[in-house]
XYZ file of C-alpha atoms in Angstrom:
726
model
C -101.995 113.065 38.210
C -99.925 114.915 35.589
C -99.075 117.697 38.032
C -97.952 115.205 40.695
C -95.750 113.381 38.156
C -93.967 116.605 37.128
C -93.318 117.500 40.749
C -91.964 114.023 41.414
C -89.589 114.234 38.449
C -88.297 117.665 39.530
C -87.662 116.454 43.061
C -85.793 113.354 41.978
C -83.596 114.806 39.242
C -79.881 114.977 40.068
C -78.608 118.344 41.305
C -76.319 118.304 38.234
C -79.298 119.395 36.160
C -79.401 122.723 37.947
C -75.677 123.448 38.312
C -74.703 126.074 35.752
C -71.225 126.171 34.219
C -69.181 129.351 33.894
C -70.318 131.325 30.873
C -66.800 132.437 29.967
C -63.141 131.975 30.837
C -62.743 134.290 33.889
C -59.733 136.561 34.343
C -59.801 136.275 38.119
C -57.963 133.513 39.909
C -59.918 131.465 42.424
C -58.517 130.822 45.873
C -59.998 128.164 48.152
C -59.245 128.569 51.844
C -60.235 127.018 55.138
C -62.664 124.449 56.449
C -65.480 125.034 55.678
C -64.188 126.415 52.417
C -64.382 130.086 51.494
C -63.822 130.922 47.824
C -62.043 134.164 46.931
C -61.650 135.889 43.613
C -58.084 137.195 43.309
C -56.987 139.874 40.886
C -53.451 138.689 40.171
C -52.545 142.093 38.747
C -53.025 143.875 42.070
C -53.431 141.118 44.653
C -56.926 142.308 45.594
C -59.158 139.515 46.886
C -62.910 139.424 47.435
C -65.163 136.679 48.765
C -67.143 134.965 46.018
C -68.697 132.229 48.126
C -68.535 131.396 51.823
C -70.875 128.408 51.565
C -69.938 125.796 48.980
C -72.831 123.627 50.122
C -73.014 120.308 51.910
C -72.715 117.047 50.008
C -75.476 114.491 50.231
C -75.007 112.128 53.176
C -72.598 114.582 54.831
C -73.296 116.945 57.711
C -70.703 119.611 56.881
C -69.319 121.350 53.820
C -65.719 120.372 54.547
C -62.609 121.569 52.764
C -62.370 121.646 48.971
C -58.820 121.459 47.655
C -56.785 120.372 44.633
C -59.021 122.486 42.387
C -58.636 122.960 38.619
C -60.650 124.844 35.977
C -61.902 122.960 32.906
C -62.159 125.377 29.968
C -63.961 122.864 27.741
C -66.747 123.217 25.182
C -67.542 120.063 23.233
C -67.794 119.960 19.419
C -71.549 120.357 19.668
C -71.180 123.623 21.615
C -72.125 122.279 25.046
C -70.405 124.242 27.809
C -68.469 122.193 30.395
C -66.648 125.056 32.123
C -66.622 123.781 35.701
C -64.179 123.584 38.571
C -63.114 120.136 39.800
C -61.381 119.132 43.005
C -61.344 116.953 46.112
C -63.335 117.403 49.265
C -60.487 116.535 51.607
C -62.757 116.271 54.645
C -65.027 113.637 53.113
C -62.633 111.975 50.620
C -64.853 112.719 47.639
C -64.273 114.019 44.123
C -66.441 117.097 43.478
C -67.471 119.505 40.769
C -68.199 123.187 41.454
C -70.506 125.289 39.310
C -70.426 129.005 38.554
C -71.950 129.686 41.983
C -69.137 127.644 43.575
C -71.537 125.013 44.872
C -70.078 121.523 45.122
C -71.587 118.307 43.800
C -70.135 114.844 44.376
C -69.087 112.883 41.292
C -69.056 109.091 41.735
C -65.580 108.095 40.596
C -64.388 104.515 40.359
C -61.024 103.093 41.448
C -60.436 106.066 43.721
C -57.125 105.761 45.629
C -57.278 105.758 49.408
C -56.648 108.954 51.321
C -57.178 112.491 50.181
C -55.509 114.845 47.724
C -54.538 118.524 47.819
C -52.876 118.997 44.415
C -54.819 119.034 41.162
C -55.503 120.739 37.830
C -57.477 120.143 34.629
C -56.204 119.830 31.062
C -57.754 118.312 27.944
C -61.006 117.564 29.805
C -59.097 115.372 32.274
C -58.525 116.041 35.945
C -54.956 115.336 37.134
C -54.151 114.953 40.808
C -51.098 114.153 42.897
C -49.845 113.386 46.361
C -46.247 112.982 47.422
C -45.258 109.393 48.275
C -48.587 108.143 46.902
C -48.929 108.753 43.191
C -50.027 110.733 40.153
C -53.490 110.081 38.681
C -56.054 111.341 36.199
C -59.828 111.187 35.722
C -61.586 111.411 32.360
C -64.302 114.097 32.517
C -65.886 113.222 29.160
C -69.384 111.910 29.876
C -69.435 110.027 26.566
C -66.205 108.135 27.268
C -66.220 104.507 28.375
C -63.896 105.348 31.274
C -65.799 108.451 32.396
C -64.955 109.233 36.055
C -62.640 106.242 36.261
C -59.357 106.953 38.077
C -56.305 105.975 36.060
C -52.911 105.629 37.723
C -50.183 107.424 35.784
C -47.341 106.756 38.227
C -46.864 105.578 41.779
C -43.569 107.479 41.967
C -44.256 110.873 43.523
C -41.154 112.381 45.111
C -41.724 116.105 44.697
C -43.134 118.187 47.517
C -45.820 119.985 45.508
C -48.774 121.702 47.161
C -50.188 122.793 43.807
C -49.341 122.650 40.129
C -50.810 124.041 36.914
C -50.860 123.366 33.181
C -49.192 125.713 30.708
C -52.018 126.726 28.328
C -49.894 126.561 25.187
C -47.516 123.648 25.756
C -49.850 121.431 27.785
C -47.032 120.691 30.217
C -47.519 120.643 33.959
C -45.403 122.817 36.279
C -44.956 122.989 40.033
C -42.508 124.383 42.601
C -41.084 122.057 45.234
C -41.783 123.695 48.595
C -38.612 122.509 50.297
C -36.066 123.294 47.598
C -37.772 126.058 45.627
C -36.908 124.184 42.424
C -39.285 124.513 39.467
C -40.259 121.158 37.949
C -41.980 120.201 34.724
C -44.145 117.085 35.012
C -44.855 114.803 32.069
C -48.612 114.329 32.244
C -48.433 110.954 30.505
C -45.679 109.322 32.584
C -45.395 111.404 35.754
C -41.674 111.916 35.131
C -40.380 115.179 36.649
C -37.489 117.300 35.432
C -35.931 120.060 37.520
C -35.510 123.390 35.744
C -33.489 125.138 38.448
C -34.285 127.077 41.578
C -36.831 129.874 41.604
C -35.060 131.584 44.490
C -38.079 131.229 46.781
C -39.223 128.529 49.198
C -42.381 127.963 51.211
C -45.778 126.352 50.926
C -46.972 127.373 47.480
C -50.566 126.284 47.941
C -51.951 127.914 44.803
C -50.613 127.874 41.252
C -52.032 129.591 38.153
C -51.170 130.290 34.515
C -52.287 133.125 32.279
C -52.806 132.919 28.535
C -49.327 134.299 27.826
C -47.622 131.495 29.714
C -46.688 133.274 32.934
C -46.855 130.993 35.977
C -48.051 132.451 39.293
C -47.624 130.850 42.704
C -49.111 132.097 45.964
C -47.295 131.370 49.225
C -49.507 130.393 52.143
C -47.305 131.878 54.868
C -47.421 135.508 53.717
C -49.844 135.648 50.777
C -47.140 136.873 48.403
C -47.860 136.138 44.755
C -44.788 135.393 42.636
C -44.571 135.301 38.856
C -42.304 132.909 36.954
C -41.774 133.750 33.299
C -42.494 130.622 31.256
C -43.924 132.610 28.357
C -41.183 131.509 25.963
C -40.215 128.181 27.516
C -41.209 126.318 24.346
C -39.187 128.586 22.061
C -35.575 128.035 20.945
C -33.018 129.778 23.126
C -35.151 129.877 26.277
C -33.019 128.622 29.169
C -33.132 128.573 32.991
C -33.050 129.990 35.566
C -36.710 130.754 36.030
C -36.761 133.159 38.958
C -39.849 133.763 41.084
C -40.380 137.536 41.054
C -42.671 139.094 43.644
C -45.690 140.259 41.672
C -48.401 141.219 44.174
C -49.547 140.648 47.754
C -52.615 138.458 48.179
C -54.421 136.890 51.151
C -52.467 134.516 53.378
C -53.791 131.281 54.846
C -52.599 128.058 56.396
C -54.779 126.096 53.956
C -54.694 127.336 50.367
C -55.532 126.057 46.923
C -55.943 127.873 43.644
C -57.429 127.471 40.194
C -57.760 129.686 37.155
C -58.830 129.529 33.547
C -55.366 129.502 31.980
C -56.668 130.705 28.616
C -57.640 134.104 30.041
C -55.418 137.196 30.044
C -54.876 138.913 33.382
C -56.839 141.934 32.151
C -59.447 141.525 29.451
C -61.478 144.690 29.924
C -61.691 147.034 26.974
C -59.631 150.235 26.979
C -61.099 152.817 29.339
C -62.889 150.363 31.616
C -59.903 148.686 33.263
C -59.636 149.087 37.025
C -55.816 149.147 37.052
C -53.643 152.278 37.111
C -50.149 151.859 35.636
C -47.057 154.030 35.633
C -45.824 155.504 32.367
C -42.060 155.848 32.723
C -39.967 154.033 30.095
C -40.203 150.279 30.525
C -36.675 149.914 31.892
C -38.215 151.294 35.106
C -40.715 148.378 35.244
C -43.894 150.012 33.980
C -45.689 147.491 31.751
C -47.361 144.337 32.987
C -44.791 142.219 31.144
C -42.069 143.961 33.180
C -44.028 143.498 36.432
C -44.700 147.212 36.320
C -45.943 149.381 39.173
C -49.741 149.207 39.210
C -52.645 149.874 41.557
C -56.204 148.647 41.555
C -58.630 151.558 41.337
C -61.066 151.224 44.220
C -64.257 153.235 44.608
C -63.658 155.930 47.236
C -60.104 154.616 47.595
C -56.955 156.721 48.050
C -55.257 158.485 45.162
C -52.878 161.351 44.407
C -54.073 164.820 43.429
C -57.559 166.116 42.767
C -58.377 163.699 39.936
C -58.965 160.003 40.545
C -56.838 157.803 38.273
C -58.208 156.282 35.097
C -57.729 152.614 34.272
C -55.454 151.137 31.648
C -55.163 147.660 30.215
C -51.396 148.151 30.348
C -48.861 150.921 30.824
C -49.159 153.700 28.263
C -45.595 154.694 27.548
C -44.040 157.609 25.712
C -46.480 159.667 23.633
C -49.403 157.569 24.919
C -48.779 158.460 28.558
C -51.143 160.392 30.802
C -48.675 163.274 30.744
C -48.851 163.865 26.993
C -52.009 162.246 25.647
C -55.437 163.275 26.922
C -57.718 161.538 24.462
C -61.224 160.456 25.389
C -60.038 157.258 27.012
C -57.106 158.721 28.886
C -57.595 161.342 31.589
C -54.609 163.408 32.698
C -54.598 162.257 36.304
C -50.933 163.046 37.003
C -51.773 165.995 39.268
C -50.678 164.740 42.684
C -46.990 165.667 42.507
C -45.507 169.150 42.132
C -41.774 169.873 42.164
C -41.590 173.348 43.695
C -37.862 173.848 43.265
C -35.402 172.541 40.716
C -33.452 169.384 41.467
C -29.945 170.705 42.105
C -27.060 168.394 42.947
C -26.205 168.526 46.625
C -29.239 170.572 47.683
C -32.609 169.941 49.284
C -35.684 170.351 47.137
C -39.363 170.463 48.053
C -41.918 168.194 46.404
C -45.573 168.905 47.215
C -47.546 165.665 47.461
C -51.323 166.094 47.353
C -53.319 163.142 48.671
C -57.048 162.442 48.592
C -56.859 160.891 52.063
C -54.369 159.690 54.623
C -52.103 156.957 53.310
C -48.546 155.804 52.697
C -46.160 157.253 50.142
C -43.208 155.570 48.447
C -40.949 157.576 46.125
C -37.906 156.862 43.953
C -35.585 159.063 41.887
C -33.167 157.717 39.299
C -30.189 159.806 40.392
C -27.582 158.132 38.177
C -29.888 158.068 35.124
C -29.251 154.387 34.422
C -32.900 153.607 33.674
C -33.940 151.953 36.935
C -34.717 152.643 40.588
C -32.493 149.849 41.910
C -29.513 151.810 43.168
C -28.622 152.827 46.707
C -30.298 156.005 47.983
C -32.753 156.143 45.056
C -35.750 155.485 47.311
C -36.340 158.848 48.987
C -39.601 158.003 50.795
C -40.474 154.666 52.382
C -43.867 154.130 54.046
C -44.114 157.889 54.572
C -47.468 158.629 56.205
C -49.079 161.615 54.501
C -52.308 163.356 55.391
C -55.210 164.448 53.240
C -54.307 167.533 51.228
C -50.882 168.998 50.482
C -47.768 167.540 52.131
C -44.156 168.676 51.801
C -41.579 166.034 50.926
C -37.980 167.230 51.194
C -35.789 165.468 48.638
C -32.018 165.737 48.822
C -30.223 165.316 45.517
C -26.930 163.437 46.032
C -23.865 165.489 45.230
C -22.815 162.661 42.906
C -26.069 162.622 40.906
C -25.799 162.633 37.118
C -27.108 165.811 35.480
C -29.759 165.693 32.779
C -33.216 164.224 32.213
C -34.298 161.353 34.416
C -37.432 159.881 36.039
C -39.122 159.744 39.432
C -41.874 157.401 40.621
C -44.415 158.049 43.385
C -46.727 155.337 44.744
C -49.495 156.050 47.234
C -52.120 153.903 48.931
C -53.078 152.062 52.091
C -50.352 149.410 51.812
C -46.859 149.609 53.265
C -43.693 147.956 52.080
C -44.410 148.042 48.337
C -41.549 148.313 45.869
C -41.092 150.396 42.725
C -42.649 147.519 40.789
C -45.425 145.001 41.395
C -49.107 145.286 42.225
C -50.970 147.147 44.953
C -54.537 146.692 46.117
C -55.472 150.382 45.978
C -54.039 153.840 45.385
C -52.195 155.344 42.446
C -48.791 155.484 40.786
C -47.450 158.664 39.183
C -44.267 158.771 37.098
C -42.671 162.128 36.324
C -39.842 163.189 34.066
C -37.309 165.286 36.001
C -34.266 167.452 35.292
C -31.166 167.277 37.496
C -28.896 170.322 37.321
C -25.470 171.256 38.660
C -24.918 174.742 40.088
C -21.402 174.168 41.389
C -22.319 173.003 44.883
C -19.587 171.173 46.821
C -19.549 169.109 50.023
C -16.893 169.546 52.692
C -16.723 166.496 54.982
C -15.281 166.461 58.483
C -13.569 164.134 58.998
C -13.393 162.359 55.619
C -16.645 161.045 54.183
C -18.046 158.154 56.241
C -15.600 158.496 59.151
C -16.133 159.744 62.706
C -14.402 161.864 65.288
C -15.028 161.171 68.965
C -16.321 163.813 71.378
C -15.745 163.157 75.083
C -17.042 165.278 77.965
C -16.533 165.527 81.720
C -19.619 166.842 83.509
C -18.079 167.786 86.890
C -16.933 171.194 85.597
C -15.726 173.413 87.181
C -14.499 170.624 89.494
C -11.758 168.477 88.010
C -13.168 165.210 89.360
C -12.033 161.779 88.186
C -11.138 162.963 84.668
C -12.190 159.665 83.052
C -13.594 161.514 80.022
C -16.597 159.252 79.581
C -19.495 161.145 81.151
C -20.902 161.798 77.666
C -19.203 160.323 74.582
C -20.382 160.710 70.983
C -19.208 159.711 67.553
C -19.678 162.824 65.442
C -19.218 164.139 61.914
C -20.340 167.097 59.827
C -20.924 168.031 56.208
C -20.753 171.641 55.024
C -22.541 172.389 51.756
C -20.774 175.260 50.002
C -21.292 177.262 46.824
C -19.070 180.132 45.711
C -17.418 180.189 49.124
C -20.697 180.609 51.011
C -22.394 178.177 53.382
C -25.707 176.748 52.134
C -26.329 173.961 54.641
C -24.815 172.167 57.627
C -25.429 168.468 58.270
C -24.406 166.799 61.526
C -24.522 163.122 62.429
C -23.828 161.375 65.708
C -23.932 158.147 67.693
C -24.138 158.059 71.481
C -21.243 155.854 72.630
C -21.232 156.140 76.413
C -22.741 157.766 79.483
C -20.502 157.485 82.531
C -22.258 160.144 84.583
C -24.814 160.062 87.348
C -25.695 163.665 86.523
C -28.163 164.313 83.709
C -26.878 166.191 80.669
C -28.271 167.369 77.376
C -26.412 167.553 74.066
C -26.611 170.395 71.548
C -24.872 171.882 68.516
C -24.329 175.579 67.880
C -23.587 176.957 64.409
C -21.427 179.996 65.234
C -22.112 183.299 63.470
C -25.499 182.101 62.180
C -28.856 183.201 63.567
C -31.733 180.858 64.340
C -34.080 182.600 61.916
C -31.640 181.982 59.035
C -32.741 178.329 58.863
C -35.145 177.278 56.109
C -37.369 175.196 58.371
C -39.400 173.835 55.427
C -36.347 171.812 54.368
C -34.865 171.128 57.795
C -34.338 167.490 58.760
C -33.973 166.030 62.262
C -34.153 162.290 62.875
C -33.551 159.811 65.669
C -32.524 156.238 64.879
C -32.845 153.436 67.424
C -30.196 150.809 66.664
C -30.214 147.056 67.292
C -27.192 144.893 68.059
C -26.416 144.508 64.344
C -26.430 148.251 63.738
C -29.788 148.214 61.953
C -32.270 150.801 63.056
C -35.698 152.356 63.002
C -35.629 156.034 62.086
C -38.235 158.505 63.337
C -38.647 162.139 62.344
C -38.370 164.588 65.257
C -39.790 168.036 65.912
C -37.670 171.106 65.261
C -34.600 171.100 67.531
C -33.921 174.833 67.190
C -33.773 176.528 70.575
C -36.495 179.161 70.373
C -35.167 181.194 73.305
C -31.830 181.858 71.581
C -31.032 184.304 68.810
C -27.965 182.361 67.721
C -28.534 179.041 65.967
C -28.539 176.265 68.567
C -30.009 172.820 67.884
C -30.928 170.786 70.959
C -30.239 167.152 70.072
C -31.445 165.862 73.454
C -32.511 167.489 76.712
C -31.242 164.429 78.602
C -28.994 161.823 76.987
C -30.180 159.235 79.502
C -33.557 159.326 77.713
C -31.896 157.991 74.557
C -30.702 154.606 75.854
C -31.704 151.727 78.083
C -29.359 149.719 80.300
C -29.489 147.501 83.364
C -26.084 148.796 84.454
C -25.259 151.824 86.566
C -23.724 153.507 83.538
C -23.965 152.991 79.782
C -20.980 151.409 78.003
C -18.290 152.414 80.520
C -18.006 149.180 82.521
C -16.387 146.170 80.834
C -18.873 143.849 82.549
C -21.790 145.599 80.790
C -21.888 144.842 77.075
C -24.621 147.198 75.865
C -24.570 147.857 72.131
C -24.727 151.323 70.568
C -28.428 152.173 70.684
C -28.876 155.725 69.433
C -27.939 157.815 66.409
C -29.124 161.166 65.100
C -29.130 163.096 61.845
C -29.514 166.871 61.702
C -29.715 168.992 58.559
C -29.878 172.784 58.733
C -30.402 174.429 55.320
C -30.304 178.217 55.193
C -32.786 180.523 53.532
C -29.891 182.620 52.240
C -26.220 181.700 51.838
C -24.143 182.415 54.934
C -20.779 184.200 54.639
C -17.496 182.362 54.385
C -16.724 183.034 58.049
C -19.537 180.718 59.117
C -17.870 177.680 57.519
C -16.388 175.429 60.190
C -15.434 171.808 60.685
C -16.920 170.676 63.988
C -19.060 173.762 64.503
C -19.825 173.709 68.239
C -21.112 170.499 69.872
C -21.529 170.894 73.647
C -23.283 169.471 76.696
C -25.514 171.312 79.151
C -27.213 170.470 82.430
C -30.699 169.005 82.184
C -33.333 171.327 83.621
C -34.543 170.717 87.193
C -31.794 168.168 87.874
C -29.125 168.196 90.590
C -25.703 168.956 89.126
C -23.394 169.210 92.114
C -23.327 170.676 95.584
C -21.354 173.749 94.484
C -24.535 175.109 92.874
C -27.121 176.703 95.155
C -29.884 175.683 92.720
C -30.222 173.450 89.694
C -28.128 175.225 87.043
C -30.016 173.788 84.058
C -29.406 175.443 80.723
C -27.007 178.018 82.240
C -24.373 175.290 82.744
C -22.473 174.332 79.594
C -19.255 172.530 78.697
C -17.756 173.206 75.272
C -14.533 172.056 73.695
C -11.445 173.815 75.005
C -11.295 177.523 74.156
C -14.750 177.587 72.568
C -16.875 180.364 74.032
C -20.205 179.594 75.724
C -23.591 180.384 74.188
C -25.812 183.292 75.136
C -27.700 180.952 77.488
C -24.651 180.163 79.655
C -23.884 181.882 82.947
C -20.362 183.320 83.055
C -20.595 183.370 86.844
C -19.521 179.724 86.845
C -16.146 180.586 85.294
C -13.043 180.679 87.497
C -14.747 178.553 90.118
C -12.952 175.560 91.630
C -10.323 174.313 89.115
C -11.573 176.260 86.094
C -9.221 178.935 84.714
C -11.381 180.392 81.951
C -10.579 183.968 80.919
C -12.997 185.745 78.582
C -10.466 188.481 77.814
C -8.090 186.067 76.087
C -10.701 183.565 74.836
C -9.559 180.867 77.231
C -12.365 178.498 78.194
C -12.961 175.197 79.956
C -9.368 174.349 80.962
C -7.593 173.978 84.295
C -4.240 175.474 85.196
C -2.435 172.547 83.532
C -4.383 173.104 80.297
C -6.374 169.914 80.845
C -9.820 170.374 79.250
C -13.230 169.191 80.411
C -14.008 168.032 76.876
C -12.092 167.061 73.803
C -12.275 165.959 70.199
C -10.297 162.902 69.121
C -9.838 162.624 65.370
C -10.767 158.954 65.151
C -13.181 156.347 66.510
C -11.514 156.460 69.890
C -11.899 154.053 72.817
C -12.730 155.911 76.020
C -11.496 155.009 79.536
C -13.542 152.828 81.852
C -15.539 154.366 84.673
C -13.289 155.945 87.299
C -10.084 155.505 85.264
C -8.201 158.776 84.812
C -7.542 159.589 81.169
C -3.850 159.997 82.007
C -3.779 156.402 83.275
C -5.453 155.007 80.160
C -3.460 157.191 77.739
C -0.206 158.187 79.505
C 1.085 160.265 76.570
C -1.856 162.638 76.824
C -0.196 164.587 79.650
C 2.812 165.506 77.510
C 0.511 166.474 74.664
C -1.379 168.932 76.870
C 1.528 170.380 78.834
C 3.446 171.015 75.591
C 0.429 172.876 74.223
C -0.023 170.102 71.626
C 3.588 170.253 70.412
C 4.443 166.720 71.575
C 2.792 163.298 71.572
C 0.212 164.162 68.920
C -0.392 160.420 68.487
C -1.303 159.938 72.161
C -4.739 158.504 71.291
C -3.501 155.749 68.971
C -4.078 152.134 69.997
C -0.379 151.437 70.539
C -0.220 154.231 73.142
C -3.103 153.141 75.349
C -3.348 150.761 78.295
C -5.924 148.225 77.093
C -6.949 147.090 80.562
C -8.072 150.614 81.409
C -10.319 151.348 78.426
C -13.816 150.245 77.519
C -13.491 147.335 75.064
């Protein structure tokens, strides 16, 4: 009989007897997503999320778990020492108030005077649960079992105009804060009256389905649409002199969801592990570069078998160790020198390319910044030198170009590596490592010579019917083009060339190349060479892709093949590309070429244009005057520029060509009209089939006078607008 009675009592006791509270105030934030609800633990420092519970249990009398939302954490221990650390919220599927234990199992609590409908916004403060719904009201429930109104819903206000999807209590002030989704305005809510006061815009909008505080008074909101976690600094909001605005700063990237709610023990720091056991790696540059947690410093969660830089996995820190405490200078028992993933092989010299060896434990993405102007941040233009750069396991070469305008002296560089893309110089990352390095920028008297002036273009226009005169519309291949010569002590150190493909008015297929006269192909330092294609959209924005070496291996002289066939660089539904006014294609292609030399080249190699030219694409028809496809042997250079070693001189003096090698006359007819030309501006080319002399009548006098007259022939006031491409 006694045994049966005990069994009966155990079977009939409320499930509350067995639900265990949380033993401590957890540092992780809790994220509730989906229906049925999955509970995640989120490390706000890095954004890393892991599933804590994918089965919150089914309530009595219900057939499904449903969605739990509007959750808040109650960090309450009564005067007698009884622990009441539970989570409270609403089961929105079944319209019931629930409590969740340390295993995230839900239990219904029988509240009285419950308003109709369901609720998605809630938090706990002072052993009371507060909940809210726009256009319905603001309420609270007493969670004190000894109180006369235990679990009785009290209406605070029926005025609820703010579009909150979560809010949270400040742990020190006891005030309630939320961000209006539509306006992005931060509001403080009076918990006793429901009155709201706007504190200004946060600068961000969206569905902020989860809100959290930490013990220092920082407010975190997670946006459902993209999972981004923002931090709003309310750490001194109760102190004199603290004023708006309160900007939402991107802090980390967490999980995204269409149905989000969050809760956290606001009395916990973000990191409470003792020194040496933290799982977060911080940078150690001075704090103006955003290194410490308070400055939203660069930081990575250390993951077992995860990616890192160098041969030594990073150690964890509770916060950034700056100055003499950094990994670079202090190797005490709790601080391993793990800054071994970055090696600067050459000095950082203004205007020159320098090699940085990046050693990675596995494949991953590299981001890198250099403070070129030494102003204590990585915010300035051109200071990010690597963006989502895919590196392989082992040693990788990163070529870093120091701007000619860099400030000399000591500065800092930051390298971040991991599996994520798109991370900034600050904020959290879910894996990987950050390394900060002190650098020295020196000046060895290097100068840049721009042609034309810095940031401008010349126009190159080619006719591809040579040696036949043809229609002379000068639009078969048209490029914007500019060069930079890097010079020291009168010698050439590097040549940079840039271009944009403006038009193709030819049915023949042509390639485009650049020769550097008087320089040999094997003079190029290929370890620092740069060659990139950029595909442009209608707004001029582009995606840049590194290309293989363009150096023509069959030539002794230095020739860079930009494209074997310019038609491969663009897409159009028209017969030609940007030569017919009825076809409004945008500029689609740009290139960047950088040719650094192993040894300085003599003064005679310094040029302005160098030698851009077109050639016939291999295995393509290029006119009936040729008995076979001429391919690489057919070239057209600017007037009076000699051909390369690949060209066939047998094509000279055919048809209308009057080239004469003995007097260095090339690519002109008897009237001195060329088959290609450089125009010293961003010139508008003729339409298809329109003779250049019809579009720009003054050009004839310019040529026949051997450039003595009409040197402004290409200016807009001297053209016939109806005959040019708009």
